[in-house]
């Protein structure tokens, strides 16, 4: 079915409405304390929710037993994404045998705490289980479709947005020469989106990538794909901008880039934000990114790639909003201010 004939719910409004009917959601959004009044919210999630957005973090379920980790997550964030446990290697270690233990734990945590869930990621050239890596031709295509059906089907109705396809473009804007591209051919990405749509018709379906932090050759290539998909009715709803950055990254066209995708007719999300650095330089870069999102009405939310520098995949860069002792950094204050300044 062409996407133009489907009516997808606005996930921003859907999430806000869902959150508003739970006491946890009311506490998280701050709506109970200040009904109808303008005020500065004092957590990331509450500040984002005031303009109908989410503020999320990538989470590892095995860390939820650490009091400060879970405490910071529950206090500050209202969305969760699995840093690793919903990837292909984790969810389908053997063909047709699914393992949802880690993902289910995260979904339960989110539901118990009034948070929405991003799914990451259905198809990626990395973190494929060994059995996938040797597959060829239609055998690989069928394995991909079955994987999407199994995982997105299992979580159907529980995921706000899925990263259906991750990192499929080269820097020059051409398709990445992965096993998926080489064995299945150019149609593999739209095949993946159609399968995800069939498995979970209510989820916002995203294409997600890095190095797309401005108008550049790579984001141009993705832009052309989205334009083509929309014209042909391939079900794509959203583009995720990972935004693994440093304090001195060039953010001169960051906002303009988000806006041009939004203008095509898809939501945009900042999906894996982390910014190496410290002090005011780091804070300023975080402020720029946050202000860009809140300036674009279809930028529906921001996720940082972790909670604390202690467990960041690039911990030596101290790229997150909470230091290794879970103390708020200068960047945290900049983000909170930027969220609170949303129109
Ligand atoms: O699960 C095993 C564990 O059993 C083993 O003891 C341990 C020993 O090293 O390795 C564990 O797996 C590691 C896994 O993280 C969990 O810690 C993998 O080796 C390691 O490769 C994996 O790294 C993850 C990486 O993606 C690759 O999947 C990072 O944590 C994760 O932050 C990173 O996230 C990616 C996004 O998915 C896509 N965009 C870029 C981003 C950063 O690279």
mmCIF file of C-alpha atoms and ligand atoms in Angstrom:
data_model
loop_
_atom_site.group_PDB
_atom_site.id
_atom_site.type_symbol
_atom_site.label_atom_id
_atom_site.label_comp_id
_atom_site.label_asym_id
_atom_site.label_seq_id
_atom_site.Cartn_x
_atom_site.Cartn_y
_atom_site.Cartn_z
ATOM 1 C CA UNK A 1 0.000 0.000 0.000
ATOM 2 C CA UNK A 2 1.470 3.385 -0.889
ATOM 3 C CA UNK A 3 2.365 5.481 2.119
ATOM 4 C CA UNK A 4 0.376 8.365 0.695
ATOM 5 C CA UNK A 5 -2.828 6.446 1.332
ATOM 6 C CA UNK A 6 -1.926 5.605 4.944
ATOM 7 C CA UNK A 7 -2.663 7.943 7.746
ATOM 8 C CA UNK A 8 0.105 7.613 10.272
ATOM 9 C CA UNK A 9 -0.551 9.144 13.662
ATOM 10 C CA UNK A 10 1.620 12.061 14.624
ATOM 11 C CA UNK A 11 3.971 10.344 17.007
ATOM 12 C CA UNK A 12 4.687 13.566 18.852
ATOM 13 C CA UNK A 13 1.036 14.097 19.662
ATOM 14 C CA UNK A 14 0.429 10.409 20.226
ATOM 15 C CA UNK A 15 3.261 10.227 22.728
ATOM 16 C CA UNK A 16 2.196 13.404 24.510
ATOM 17 C CA UNK A 17 -1.362 12.152 24.815
ATOM 18 C CA UNK A 18 -0.244 8.762 26.090
ATOM 19 C CA UNK A 19 2.094 10.343 28.606
ATOM 20 C CA UNK A 20 -0.574 12.715 29.789
ATOM 21 C CA UNK A 21 -2.873 9.924 30.911
ATOM 22 C CA UNK A 22 -0.371 8.232 33.195
ATOM 23 C CA UNK A 23 0.722 9.615 36.503
ATOM 24 C CA UNK A 24 4.328 8.822 35.605
ATOM 25 C CA UNK A 25 3.826 10.756 32.391
ATOM 26 C CA UNK A 26 2.313 13.691 34.221
ATOM 27 C CA UNK A 27 5.219 13.812 36.588
ATOM 28 C CA UNK A 28 7.657 13.505 33.696
ATOM 29 C CA UNK A 29 6.072 16.267 31.660
ATOM 30 C CA UNK A 30 5.644 18.616 34.581
ATOM 31 C CA UNK A 31 2.024 19.186 33.563
ATOM 32 C CA UNK A 32 0.730 18.413 37.052
ATOM 33 C CA UNK A 33 2.796 21.047 38.744
ATOM 34 C CA UNK A 34 2.138 23.912 36.361
ATOM 35 C CA UNK A 35 -1.059 23.331 34.378
ATOM 36 C CA UNK A 36 -1.327 25.725 31.489
ATOM 37 C CA UNK A 37 1.402 28.058 32.650
ATOM 38 C CA UNK A 38 4.684 28.920 30.969
ATOM 39 C CA UNK A 39 7.617 27.907 33.135
ATOM 40 C CA UNK A 40 11.085 26.513 32.890
ATOM 41 C CA UNK A 41 11.026 22.747 33.327
ATOM 42 C CA UNK A 42 13.900 21.362 35.345
ATOM 43 C CA UNK A 43 14.583 18.030 33.650
ATOM 44 C CA UNK A 44 15.457 17.235 30.029
ATOM 45 C CA UNK A 45 12.362 15.119 29.457
ATOM 46 C CA UNK A 46 9.976 17.632 30.989
ATOM 47 C CA UNK A 47 11.539 20.504 29.050
ATOM 48 C CA UNK A 48 11.315 18.603 25.750
ATOM 49 C CA UNK A 49 7.751 17.496 26.456
ATOM 50 C CA UNK A 50 6.610 21.087 26.777
ATOM 51 C CA UNK A 51 6.970 21.434 23.002
ATOM 52 C CA UNK A 52 5.683 17.889 22.349
ATOM 53 C CA UNK A 53 9.140 16.376 21.931
ATOM 54 C CA UNK A 54 10.933 13.526 23.660
ATOM 55 C CA UNK A 55 14.415 13.525 25.175
ATOM 56 C CA UNK A 56 15.933 10.066 25.206
ATOM 57 C CA UNK A 57 19.043 8.087 25.992
ATOM 58 C CA UNK A 58 20.652 4.935 24.644
ATOM 59 C CA UNK A 59 20.492 2.348 27.385
ATOM 60 C CA UNK A 60 22.093 -1.005 28.174
ATOM 61 C CA UNK A 61 19.785 -3.227 30.246
ATOM 62 C CA UNK A 62 22.618 -4.780 32.267
ATOM 63 C CA UNK A 63 23.348 -1.339 33.750
ATOM 64 C CA UNK A 64 19.818 -0.730 35.036
ATOM 65 C CA UNK A 65 20.774 -2.341 38.331
ATOM 66 C CA UNK A 66 23.170 0.534 39.069
ATOM 67 C CA UNK A 67 21.208 2.993 41.190
ATOM 68 C CA UNK A 68 22.668 6.194 39.772
ATOM 69 C CA UNK A 69 22.296 4.935 36.198
ATOM 70 C CA UNK A 70 18.618 4.044 36.538
ATOM 71 C CA UNK A 71 17.978 7.045 38.776
ATOM 72 C CA UNK A 72 19.405 9.517 36.269
ATOM 73 C CA UNK A 73 17.583 7.827 33.394
ATOM 74 C CA UNK A 74 14.245 7.891 35.191
ATOM 75 C CA UNK A 75 14.603 11.461 36.419
ATOM 76 C CA UNK A 76 15.861 13.118 33.230
ATOM 77 C CA UNK A 77 14.745 11.150 30.177
ATOM 78 C CA UNK A 78 11.365 10.180 28.733
ATOM 79 C CA UNK A 79 12.519 7.949 25.875
ATOM 80 C CA UNK A 80 14.796 4.914 25.620
ATOM 81 C CA UNK A 81 16.683 3.336 22.744
ATOM 82 C CA UNK A 82 18.613 0.093 23.016
ATOM 83 C CA UNK A 83 22.305 0.790 22.537
ATOM 84 C CA UNK A 84 22.909 -2.804 21.423
ATOM 85 C CA UNK A 85 20.288 -5.344 22.465
ATOM 86 C CA UNK A 86 17.836 -4.903 19.570
ATOM 87 C CA UNK A 87 20.512 -5.350 16.880
ATOM 88 C CA UNK A 88 20.456 -8.370 14.553
ATOM 89 C CA UNK A 89 23.274 -10.237 16.327
ATOM 90 C CA UNK A 90 21.500 -9.868 19.669
ATOM 91 C CA UNK A 91 17.947 -10.636 18.530
ATOM 92 C CA UNK A 92 18.491 -13.479 16.032
ATOM 93 C CA UNK A 93 21.738 -15.260 16.937
ATOM 94 C CA UNK A 94 20.628 -18.309 14.918
ATOM 95 C CA UNK A 95 18.350 -18.194 11.889
ATOM 96 C CA UNK A 96 14.737 -18.151 12.980
ATOM 97 C CA UNK A 97 15.626 -18.310 16.709
ATOM 98 C CA UNK A 98 14.892 -14.982 18.317
ATOM 99 C CA UNK A 99 16.133 -13.660 21.647
ATOM 100 C CA UNK A 100 14.177 -10.691 22.931
ATOM 101 C CA UNK A 101 15.335 -10.787 26.555
ATOM 102 C CA UNK A 102 17.350 -7.544 26.593
ATOM 103 C CA UNK A 103 14.912 -5.628 24.432
ATOM 104 C CA UNK A 104 11.924 -6.792 26.448
ATOM 105 C CA UNK A 105 13.645 -5.592 29.613
ATOM 106 C CA UNK A 106 14.078 -2.127 28.122
ATOM 107 C CA UNK A 107 10.501 -1.961 26.852
ATOM 108 C CA UNK A 108 9.220 -2.930 30.311
ATOM 109 C CA UNK A 109 11.394 -0.303 31.934
ATOM 110 C CA UNK A 110 10.097 2.320 29.538
ATOM 111 C CA UNK A 111 6.472 1.340 30.032
ATOM 112 C CA UNK A 112 6.816 1.305 33.814
ATOM 113 C CA UNK A 113 8.302 4.788 33.763
ATOM 114 C CA UNK A 114 6.124 6.576 31.205
ATOM 115 C CA UNK A 115 8.820 6.598 28.498
ATOM 116 C CA UNK A 116 8.538 6.001 24.762
ATOM 117 C CA UNK A 117 10.871 3.587 22.940
ATOM 118 C CA UNK A 118 12.975 3.955 19.792
ATOM 119 C CA UNK A 119 13.929 0.698 18.106
ATOM 120 C CA UNK A 120 17.526 0.383 16.889
ATOM 121 C CA UNK A 121 18.125 -1.158 14.402
ATOM 122 C CA UNK A 122 16.465 -3.658 12.092
ATOM 123 C CA UNK A 123 19.025 -3.806 9.269
ATOM 124 C CA UNK A 124 22.675 -2.753 9.365
ATOM 125 C CA UNK A 125 25.834 -3.988 7.657
ATOM 126 C CA UNK A 126 27.521 -4.191 11.089
ATOM 127 C CA UNK A 127 26.660 -6.387 14.076
ATOM 128 C CA UNK A 128 25.181 -9.057 11.852
ATOM 129 C CA UNK A 129 25.266 -12.549 13.366
ATOM 130 C CA UNK A 130 27.784 -14.913 11.757
ATOM 131 C CA UNK A 131 25.142 -16.909 9.929
ATOM 132 C CA UNK A 132 24.018 -13.841 7.958
ATOM 133 C CA UNK A 133 27.459 -12.926 6.734
ATOM 134 C CA UNK A 134 27.788 -15.886 4.385
ATOM 135 C CA UNK A 135 24.357 -15.617 2.788
ATOM 136 C CA UNK A 136 23.986 -14.687 -0.867
ATOM 137 C CA UNK A 137 21.328 -13.384 -3.224
ATOM 138 C CA UNK A 138 17.703 -14.081 -2.467
ATOM 139 C CA UNK A 139 18.659 -16.146 0.562
ATOM 140 C CA UNK A 140 20.024 -13.005 2.227
ATOM 141 C CA UNK A 141 16.998 -10.985 1.121
ATOM 142 C CA UNK A 142 14.627 -13.535 2.636
ATOM 143 C CA UNK A 143 16.648 -13.639 5.870
ATOM 144 C CA UNK A 144 16.436 -9.843 6.096
ATOM 145 C CA UNK A 145 12.673 -9.843 5.524
ATOM 146 C CA UNK A 146 12.146 -12.628 8.066
ATOM 147 C CA UNK A 147 14.290 -10.772 10.587
ATOM 148 C CA UNK A 148 12.289 -7.581 10.202
ATOM 149 C CA UNK A 149 9.031 -9.498 10.446
ATOM 150 C CA UNK A 150 10.227 -11.317 13.581
ATOM 151 C CA UNK A 151 11.613 -8.327 15.471
ATOM 152 C CA UNK A 152 9.280 -5.527 14.405
ATOM 153 C CA UNK A 153 6.374 -7.964 14.722
ATOM 154 C CA UNK A 154 7.371 -8.912 18.271
ATOM 155 C CA UNK A 155 7.498 -5.274 19.337
ATOM 156 C CA UNK A 156 4.546 -4.075 17.261
ATOM 157 C CA UNK A 157 2.604 -1.352 19.035
ATOM 158 C CA UNK A 158 5.356 -0.761 21.584
ATOM 159 C CA UNK A 159 7.882 1.154 19.482
ATOM 160 C CA UNK A 160 7.459 4.822 18.707
ATOM 161 C CA UNK A 161 10.117 4.922 15.952
ATOM 162 C CA UNK A 162 12.230 2.223 14.312
ATOM 163 C CA UNK A 163 15.628 2.733 12.753
ATOM 164 C CA UNK A 164 14.689 0.404 9.904
ATOM 165 C CA UNK A 165 17.948 0.820 8.007
ATOM 166 C CA UNK A 166 21.196 2.099 9.494
ATOM 167 C CA UNK A 167 24.261 3.603 7.789
ATOM 168 C CA UNK A 168 23.707 2.521 4.187
ATOM 169 C CA UNK A 169 25.477 5.454 2.480
ATOM 170 C CA UNK A 170 29.091 6.335 1.729
ATOM 171 C CA UNK A 171 30.589 9.784 2.297
ATOM 172 C CA UNK A 172 30.205 10.616 -1.390
ATOM 173 C CA UNK A 173 26.458 10.009 -1.314
ATOM 174 C CA UNK A 174 26.539 6.631 -3.045
ATOM 175 C CA UNK A 175 25.244 3.417 -1.534
ATOM 176 C CA UNK A 176 27.610 1.679 0.876
ATOM 177 C CA UNK A 177 29.051 -1.477 -0.663
ATOM 178 C CA UNK A 178 27.811 -3.844 2.051
ATOM 179 C CA UNK A 179 26.728 -7.465 1.678
ATOM 180 C CA UNK A 180 23.137 -6.175 1.616
ATOM 181 C CA UNK A 181 23.817 -3.865 -1.310
ATOM 182 C CA UNK A 182 25.955 -6.349 -3.211
ATOM 183 C CA UNK A 183 23.828 -9.447 -2.692
ATOM 184 C CA UNK A 184 20.322 -7.993 -2.848
ATOM 185 C CA UNK A 185 20.876 -4.942 -5.028
ATOM 186 C CA UNK A 186 19.549 -1.408 -4.865
ATOM 187 C CA UNK A 187 16.047 -2.439 -3.806
ATOM 188 C CA UNK A 188 17.083 -3.745 -0.412
ATOM 189 C CA UNK A 189 16.356 -0.532 1.473
ATOM 190 C CA UNK A 190 12.823 -0.122 0.196
ATOM 191 C CA UNK A 191 12.224 -3.847 0.714
ATOM 192 C CA UNK A 192 13.215 -3.314 4.361
ATOM 193 C CA UNK A 193 10.878 -0.355 4.816
ATOM 194 C CA UNK A 194 7.941 -2.219 3.263
ATOM 195 C CA UNK A 195 8.570 -5.191 5.537
ATOM 196 C CA UNK A 196 8.766 -2.958 8.621
ATOM 197 C CA UNK A 197 5.539 -1.231 7.635
ATOM 198 C CA UNK A 198 3.793 -4.583 7.289
ATOM 199 C CA UNK A 199 5.095 -5.797 10.651
ATOM 200 C CA UNK A 200 4.335 -2.637 12.652
ATOM 201 C CA UNK A 201 2.056 -0.253 10.725
ATOM 202 C CA UNK A 202 1.906 2.219 13.630
ATOM 203 C CA UNK A 203 5.619 2.840 14.102
ATOM 204 C CA UNK A 204 7.423 5.828 12.648
ATOM 205 C CA UNK A 205 9.903 4.303 10.191
ATOM 206 C CA UNK A 206 13.303 6.001 10.027
ATOM 207 C CA UNK A 207 16.450 5.873 7.932
ATOM 208 C CA UNK A 208 19.395 6.572 10.277
ATOM 209 C CA UNK A 209 22.976 7.654 9.529
ATOM 210 C CA UNK A 210 26.076 9.532 10.738
ATOM 211 C CA UNK A 211 28.140 12.218 9.041
ATOM 212 C CA UNK A 212 24.913 13.910 7.971
ATOM 213 C CA UNK A 213 25.432 16.920 10.216
ATOM 214 C CA UNK A 214 24.984 19.493 7.484
ATOM 215 C CA UNK A 215 24.294 19.848 3.802
ATOM 216 C CA UNK A 216 26.986 17.594 2.308
ATOM 217 C CA UNK A 217 27.438 14.885 -0.296
ATOM 218 C CA UNK A 218 26.276 12.151 2.054
ATOM 219 C CA UNK A 219 23.151 13.937 3.257
ATOM 220 C CA UNK A 220 22.451 14.884 -0.379
ATOM 221 C CA UNK A 221 22.426 11.196 -1.312
ATOM 222 C CA UNK A 222 20.033 10.366 1.519
ATOM 223 C CA UNK A 223 17.872 13.349 0.584
ATOM 224 C CA UNK A 224 17.521 12.022 -2.960
ATOM 225 C CA UNK A 225 16.565 8.580 -1.642
ATOM 226 C CA UNK A 226 13.865 10.006 0.645
ATOM 227 C CA UNK A 227 12.538 12.172 -2.178
ATOM 228 C CA UNK A 228 12.361 9.121 -4.428
ATOM 229 C CA UNK A 229 10.728 6.938 -1.747
ATOM 230 C CA UNK A 230 8.050 9.521 -1.040
ATOM 231 C CA UNK A 231 7.356 9.979 -4.754
ATOM 232 C CA UNK A 232 6.919 6.220 -5.229
ATOM 233 C CA UNK A 233 4.996 5.554 -2.021
ATOM 234 C CA UNK A 234 7.712 3.621 -0.200
ATOM 235 C CA UNK A 235 6.745 3.874 3.488
ATOM 236 C CA UNK A 236 9.361 6.121 5.084
ATOM 237 C CA UNK A 237 8.354 8.557 7.843
ATOM 238 C CA UNK A 238 11.539 9.908 9.292
ATOM 239 C CA UNK A 239 15.259 10.475 8.974
ATOM 240 C CA UNK A 240 17.555 10.037 11.968
ATOM 241 C CA UNK A 241 20.672 12.178 12.279
ATOM 242 C CA UNK A 242 23.059 10.355 14.593
ATOM 243 C CA UNK A 243 25.164 13.431 15.350
ATOM 244 C CA UNK A 244 28.352 11.942 16.781
ATOM 245 C CA UNK A 245 30.186 15.251 17.004
ATOM 246 C CA UNK A 246 33.050 17.157 18.564
ATOM 247 C CA UNK A 247 33.103 20.648 20.029
ATOM 248 C CA UNK A 248 34.726 21.990 16.885
ATOM 249 C CA UNK A 249 32.466 20.216 14.390
ATOM 250 C CA UNK A 250 31.122 22.474 11.656
ATOM 251 C CA UNK A 251 27.450 22.974 12.476
ATOM 252 C CA UNK A 252 26.964 25.869 10.060
ATOM 253 C CA UNK A 253 24.247 24.108 8.040
ATOM 254 C CA UNK A 254 23.009 21.682 10.704
ATOM 255 C CA UNK A 255 19.618 23.342 11.116
ATOM 256 C CA UNK A 256 19.187 24.013 7.418
ATOM 257 C CA UNK A 257 19.830 20.342 6.756
ATOM 258 C CA UNK A 258 17.171 19.203 9.241
ATOM 259 C CA UNK A 259 14.755 21.696 7.744
ATOM 260 C CA UNK A 260 15.219 20.559 4.148
ATOM 261 C CA UNK A 261 14.363 16.974 5.107
ATOM 262 C CA UNK A 262 11.360 18.155 7.124
ATOM 263 C CA UNK A 263 10.247 20.149 4.097
ATOM 264 C CA UNK A 264 10.252 16.950 2.052
ATOM 265 C CA UNK A 265 7.534 15.654 4.361
ATOM 266 C CA UNK A 266 9.295 13.419 6.890
ATOM 267 C CA UNK A 267 9.947 13.827 10.593
ATOM 268 C CA UNK A 268 13.549 14.330 11.641
ATOM 269 C CA UNK A 269 15.089 13.048 14.859
ATOM 270 C CA UNK A 270 18.502 13.487 16.439
ATOM 271 C CA UNK A 271 19.203 9.901 17.276
ATOM 272 C CA UNK A 272 22.673 9.291 18.743
ATOM 273 C CA UNK A 273 23.878 12.658 19.943
ATOM 274 C CA UNK A 274 27.227 12.893 21.696
ATOM 275 C CA UNK A 275 29.763 15.690 21.444
ATOM 276 C CA UNK A 276 33.404 15.209 22.427
ATOM 277 C CA UNK A 277 34.957 17.978 24.481
ATOM 278 C CA UNK A 278 34.353 19.802 27.726
ATOM 279 C CA UNK A 279 33.304 23.079 29.276
ATOM 280 C CA UNK A 280 31.825 25.944 27.304
ATOM 281 C CA UNK A 281 32.940 24.687 23.873
ATOM 282 C CA UNK A 282 31.074 21.444 24.394
ATOM 283 C CA UNK A 283 28.103 23.272 25.915
ATOM 284 C CA UNK A 284 27.889 25.637 22.939
ATOM 285 C CA UNK A 285 27.848 22.778 20.445
ATOM 286 C CA UNK A 286 25.107 21.021 22.425
ATOM 287 C CA UNK A 287 23.167 24.305 22.495
ATOM 288 C CA UNK A 288 23.460 24.714 18.714
ATOM 289 C CA UNK A 289 22.174 21.208 18.043
ATOM 290 C CA UNK A 290 19.312 21.535 20.515
ATOM 291 C CA UNK A 291 18.281 24.944 19.183
ATOM 292 C CA UNK A 292 18.289 23.507 15.666
ATOM 293 C CA UNK A 293 15.869 20.759 16.682
ATOM 294 C CA UNK A 294 13.470 23.035 18.521
ATOM 295 C CA UNK A 295 13.490 25.460 15.575
ATOM 296 C CA UNK A 296 12.281 22.727 13.205
ATOM 297 C CA UNK A 297 8.697 21.811 13.976
ATOM 298 C CA UNK A 298 9.102 18.311 12.522
ATOM 299 C CA UNK A 299 12.150 17.607 14.693
ATOM 300 C CA UNK A 300 10.290 15.362 17.108
ATOM 301 C CA UNK A 301 12.986 14.490 19.616
ATOM 302 C CA UNK A 302 16.591 14.061 20.629
ATOM 303 C CA UNK A 303 18.412 11.002 21.951
ATOM 304 C CA UNK A 304 21.879 11.110 23.497
ATOM 305 C CA UNK A 305 24.021 8.025 22.915
ATOM 306 C CA UNK A 306 24.209 7.087 26.562
ATOM 307 C CA UNK A 307 23.644 8.753 29.910
ATOM 308 C CA UNK A 308 27.030 9.091 31.554
ATOM 309 C CA UNK A 309 30.602 9.466 30.256
ATOM 310 C CA UNK A 310 31.360 6.426 32.417
ATOM 311 C CA UNK A 311 29.772 4.045 29.889
ATOM 312 C CA UNK A 312 30.036 6.000 26.631
ATOM 313 C CA UNK A 313 31.330 4.080 23.591
ATOM 314 C CA UNK A 314 33.779 7.022 23.262
ATOM 315 C CA UNK A 315 34.268 7.661 26.958
ATOM 316 C CA UNK A 316 37.707 9.217 26.546
ATOM 317 C CA UNK A 317 36.000 12.092 24.698
ATOM 318 C CA UNK A 318 33.658 12.748 27.668
ATOM 319 C CA UNK A 319 30.844 13.378 25.157
ATOM 320 C CA UNK A 320 27.668 13.127 27.267
ATOM 321 C CA UNK A 321 25.615 15.380 29.545
ATOM 322 C CA UNK A 322 26.479 13.639 32.828
ATOM 323 C CA UNK A 323 30.054 13.007 33.935
ATOM 324 C CA UNK A 324 31.377 9.715 35.246
ATOM 325 C CA UNK A 325 29.901 10.496 38.667
ATOM 326 C CA UNK A 326 26.486 11.359 37.200
ATOM 327 C CA UNK A 327 26.990 15.063 37.858
ATOM 328 C CA UNK A 328 25.360 17.501 35.425
ATOM 329 C CA UNK A 329 27.896 19.116 33.086
ATOM 330 C CA UNK A 330 27.853 22.615 31.622
ATOM 331 C CA UNK A 331 26.461 21.058 28.462
ATOM 332 C CA UNK A 332 23.454 19.824 30.439
ATOM 333 C CA UNK A 333 22.519 23.376 31.431
ATOM 334 C CA UNK A 334 22.877 24.560 27.824
ATOM 335 C CA UNK A 335 20.567 21.807 26.588
ATOM 336 C CA UNK A 336 17.977 22.475 29.279
ATOM 337 C CA UNK A 337 17.957 26.191 28.462
ATOM 338 C CA UNK A 338 17.624 25.513 24.744
ATOM 339 C CA UNK A 339 14.730 23.086 25.291
ATOM 340 C CA UNK A 340 12.998 25.557 27.556
ATOM 341 C CA UNK A 341 13.331 28.273 24.919
ATOM 342 C CA UNK A 342 11.380 26.218 22.351
ATOM 343 C CA UNK A 343 8.583 28.151 20.704
HETATM 344 O O1 LIG B 1 28.240 -8.367 24.125
HETATM 345 C C1 LIG B 1 29.643 -8.557 24.139
HETATM 346 C C2 LIG B 1 30.051 -9.124 25.436
HETATM 347 O O2 LIG B 1 29.491 -10.396 25.588
HETATM 348 C C3 LIG B 1 31.574 -9.169 25.504
HETATM 349 O O3 LIG B 1 31.988 -9.584 26.762
HETATM 350 C C4 LIG B 1 32.185 -7.806 25.212
HETATM 351 C C5 LIG B 1 33.687 -7.827 25.168
HETATM 352 O O4 LIG B 1 34.198 -6.767 24.422
HETATM 353 O O5 LIG B 1 31.733 -7.374 23.976
HETATM 354 C C6 LIG B 1 30.324 -7.225 23.960
HETATM 355 O O6 LIG B 1 29.855 -6.713 22.750
HETATM 356 C C7 LIG B 1 30.205 -5.379 22.476
HETATM 357 C C8 LIG B 1 28.950 -4.527 22.545
HETATM 358 O O7 LIG B 1 29.244 -3.200 22.109
HETATM 359 C C9 LIG B 1 28.368 -4.434 23.937
HETATM 360 O O8 LIG B 1 29.260 -3.806 24.796
HETATM 361 C C10 LIG B 1 30.801 -5.349 21.098
HETATM 362 O O9 LIG B 1 32.056 -6.006 21.125
HETATM 363 C C11 LIG B 1 30.987 -3.919 20.633
HETATM 364 O O10 LIG B 1 31.351 -3.948 19.256
HETATM 365 C C12 LIG B 1 29.684 -3.163 20.770
HETATM 366 O O11 LIG B 1 29.901 -1.855 20.368
HETATM 367 C C13 LIG B 1 28.740 -1.129 20.035
HETATM 368 C C14 LIG B 1 28.808 -0.685 18.582
HETATM 369 O O12 LIG B 1 27.687 0.128 18.275
HETATM 370 C C15 LIG B 1 28.764 -1.871 17.626
HETATM 371 O O13 LIG B 1 27.498 -2.493 17.677
HETATM 372 C C16 LIG B 1 28.663 0.081 20.943
HETATM 373 O O14 LIG B 1 28.435 -0.332 22.298
HETATM 374 C C17 LIG B 1 27.537 1.011 20.501
HETATM 375 O O15 LIG B 1 27.603 2.221 21.225
HETATM 376 C C18 LIG B 1 27.684 1.307 19.022
HETATM 377 O O16 LIG B 1 26.574 2.095 18.617
HETATM 378 C C19 LIG B 1 26.613 2.537 17.257
HETATM 379 C C20 LIG B 1 25.181 2.537 16.746
HETATM 380 O O17 LIG B 1 24.597 1.276 16.922
HETATM 381 C C21 LIG B 1 25.120 2.979 15.285
HETATM 382 N N1 LIG B 1 25.786 4.254 15.092
HETATM 383 C C22 LIG B 1 27.135 4.362 15.634
HETATM 384 C C23 LIG B 1 27.162 3.976 17.098
HETATM 385 C C24 LIG B 1 28.546 4.133 17.685
HETATM 386 O O18 LIG B 1 29.457 3.263 17.093
#
